[in-house]
Amino acid sequence: SDDVKSHDNLTVVVFPNGHLFAATTRKDDGKDDGNALNDSFTRRLDRYVRECECVVSCLGHNLTLKGMFGRPRQLCVETVRQVCDAVARQKGGRKDIASSEEEEEQKKEDENTTTNTNNEPLRLIVVSTEGVSRFDGADPKRGALERALLKALYVLLPPMKDNVEVVRFLHELKETNETSTPSHRVVEFCAVRPSDMRDGEESPHEAHAELQNGLFDAGNTTRANVGAFIADLVTKPETWARWRNAFPHLLDSK
């Protein structure tokens, strides 16, 4: 709503074509890469990340032919990766990529930017899917038919591969966080995995550390409950402490 968009603590970032990857970077053959960020977008992303303590990604692919098979095919995982890279640049000391002609413009932007001086890791919240299991094997093993179906979807549908690669990337981030000291962690995350999504009012809901069902016996998750859980992750330290670096399965209470 307009009231939410105008909130003092919220910045609405709109990129051309609705995503980060309207880049001009091209491959050696002259064709558009379709995924790479150009320098201008990278600077903008650095500036936005520098101002905030938490990033929420609810990205997904449209259920159209273009949305399923068109570019950017790695929308979700590349966005997560670019956010983490931007945070690493900030935490490691700002490394501007602006050219000499753009340095003055960058200085003006920096003067108008409020820098987040919090030394805590950035909190990254991602809406994932119950169609992707944890890479540490903690989720219950799926049946043979379900595993075969998911493998086929991974090969045939770019959005499914995108979702899997997000969880793979976050799993690697979790391993890095577990082996590093708190002062060296630049990003902590929570990947929320809802079940079958439906509209409705906020209602009692529960988060589980492991998957509670498979694709063939899916539960229900109201979209309003996903929003409420994400809001708790952002605003309630105890909720974040419970679910950071985790992949909670979110279900409406029965």
Coordinates of C-alpha atoms in Angstrom, one line a residue, residues 60-208:
G60 CA 10.1 -15.2 -8.0
H61 CA 9.4 -16.0 -11.6
N62 CA 6.1 -15.1 -13.3
L63 CA 4.0 -18.2 -14.3
T64 CA 4.1 -17.3 -18.0
L65 CA 6.2 -18.8 -20.8
K66 CA 8.5 -15.8 -20.7
G67 CA 8.7 -15.8 -16.9
M68 CA 9.5 -19.6 -16.8
F69 CA 12.0 -19.8 -19.7
G70 CA 13.1 -16.2 -20.4
R71 CA 15.9 -14.2 -18.8
P72 CA 17.0 -13.7 -16.1
R73 CA 16.9 -17.4 -15.5
Q74 CA 18.9 -17.1 -12.3
L75 CA 17.0 -14.1 -10.9
C76 CA 16.7 -15.3 -7.3
V77 CA 20.2 -16.8 -6.7
E78 CA 22.0 -13.9 -8.5
T79 CA 20.1 -11.3 -6.5
V80 CA 21.1 -13.1 -3.3
R81 CA 24.7 -13.4 -4.4
Q82 CA 24.9 -9.8 -5.4
V83 CA 23.4 -8.6 -2.1
C84 CA 26.0 -10.7 -0.2
D85 CA 28.8 -9.4 -2.5
A86 CA 27.7 -5.8 -1.8
V87 CA 27.7 -6.4 1.9
A88 CA 31.2 -8.0 1.7
R89 CA 32.4 -4.9 -0.1
Q90 CA 31.0 -2.6 2.6
K91 CA 32.3 -4.6 5.5
G92 CA 35.7 -5.1 3.9
G93 CA 36.2 -1.4 3.3
R94 CA 34.5 0.4 0.5
K95 CA 36.0 -0.3 -2.9
D96 CA 34.4 2.1 -5.4
I97 CA 34.3 0.9 -9.0
A98 CA 33.3 4.3 -10.3
S99 CA 35.4 5.7 -13.1
S100 CA 37.2 9.0 -12.8
E101 CA 34.4 10.8 -14.5
E102 CA 31.9 9.4 -12.0
E103 CA 33.9 10.0 -8.8
E104 CA 32.4 13.4 -8.2
E105 CA 28.9 12.1 -8.6
Q106 CA 29.7 9.2 -6.2
K107 CA 31.0 11.7 -3.6
K108 CA 27.7 13.6 -3.8
E109 CA 25.7 10.4 -3.3
D110 CA 27.8 9.4 -0.3
E111 CA 27.2 12.8 1.3
N112 CA 23.4 12.1 1.1
T113 CA 23.7 8.5 2.3
T114 CA 23.1 7.4 5.8
T115 CA 25.6 4.7 6.6
N116 CA 24.7 1.8 8.8
T117 CA 27.3 1.8 11.6
N118 CA 26.0 -1.4 13.1
N119 CA 28.7 -4.0 13.2
E120 CA 26.3 -6.8 13.3
P121 CA 26.0 -9.0 10.1
L122 CA 23.3 -7.9 7.7
R123 CA 20.2 -10.0 8.0
L124 CA 19.0 -11.5 4.7
I125 CA 15.5 -13.0 4.6
V126 CA 14.6 -15.0 1.6
V127 CA 11.3 -16.6 0.7
S128 CA 12.2 -20.1 -0.5
T129 CA 10.0 -23.2 -1.2
E130 CA 9.3 -26.6 0.4
G131 CA 10.2 -28.0 -3.0
V132 CA 13.9 -27.7 -2.1
S133 CA 15.4 -29.8 0.8
R134 CA 18.2 -28.7 3.0
F135 CA 21.6 -29.7 1.7
D136 CA 22.8 -30.9 5.1
G137 CA 20.3 -33.8 4.8
A138 CA 18.3 -32.7 7.9
D139 CA 14.9 -32.9 6.2
P140 CA 13.1 -36.2 6.0
K141 CA 13.9 -38.2 3.0
R142 CA 11.4 -37.8 0.1
G143 CA 9.9 -40.8 -1.7
A144 CA 11.4 -42.1 -4.9
L145 CA 8.7 -40.7 -7.1
E146 CA 8.9 -37.3 -5.5
R147 CA 12.7 -37.2 -5.8
A148 CA 12.4 -38.2 -9.5
L149 CA 9.9 -35.5 -10.2
L150 CA 12.1 -32.8 -8.5
K151 CA 15.1 -33.9 -10.5
A152 CA 13.1 -33.6 -13.7
L153 CA 11.8 -30.2 -12.7
Y154 CA 15.4 -29.1 -11.9
V155 CA 16.5 -30.0 -15.4
L156 CA 13.5 -28.8 -17.3
L157 CA 12.3 -25.6 -15.5
P158 CA 14.8 -22.8 -14.9
P159 CA 12.8 -21.4 -11.9
M160 CA 13.1 -24.7 -10.1
K161 CA 16.9 -24.7 -10.7
D162 CA 17.0 -21.1 -9.5
N163 CA 15.3 -22.1 -6.3
V164 CA 17.6 -25.0 -5.7
E165 CA 20.7 -22.8 -6.3
V166 CA 19.5 -20.3 -3.8
V167 CA 19.3 -22.9 -1.1
R168 CA 22.7 -24.3 -2.2
F169 CA 24.2 -20.8 -1.9
L170 CA 22.7 -20.2 1.5
H171 CA 23.8 -23.6 2.7
E172 CA 27.4 -22.7 1.8
L173 CA 27.0 -19.4 3.6
K174 CA 25.8 -21.3 6.7
E175 CA 28.9 -23.5 6.6
T176 CA 31.0 -20.4 6.3
N177 CA 29.3 -18.7 9.3
E178 CA 29.6 -21.8 11.4
T179 CA 33.4 -21.9 10.9
S180 CA 34.0 -18.2 11.3
T181 CA 34.0 -15.9 14.4
P182 CA 31.0 -13.7 14.9
S183 CA 33.1 -10.6 14.1
H184 CA 33.9 -12.0 10.6
R185 CA 30.4 -12.8 9.6
V186 CA 29.0 -10.2 7.2
V187 CA 25.6 -11.8 6.3
E188 CA 23.3 -14.1 8.3
F189 CA 20.2 -15.4 6.6
C190 CA 16.8 -17.1 7.1
A191 CA 15.2 -18.9 4.2
V192 CA 11.5 -19.2 4.8
R193 CA 9.9 -22.2 3.2
P194 CA 6.1 -22.0 2.9
S195 CA 3.8 -24.8 1.7
D196 CA 1.0 -24.3 -0.8
M197 CA 0.3 -20.6 -0.7
R198 CA -3.2 -19.2 -0.3
D199 CA -4.8 -15.8 0.3
G200 CA -6.5 -15.0 3.7
E201 CA -6.2 -13.1 6.9
E202 CA -3.3 -13.6 9.3
S203 CA -3.9 -16.7 11.5
P204 CA -2.0 -18.9 13.9
H205 CA 1.0 -20.4 12.2
E206 CA 4.1 -22.4 13.1
A207 CA 7.7 -22.6 11.9
H208 CA 9.5 -26.0 11.9

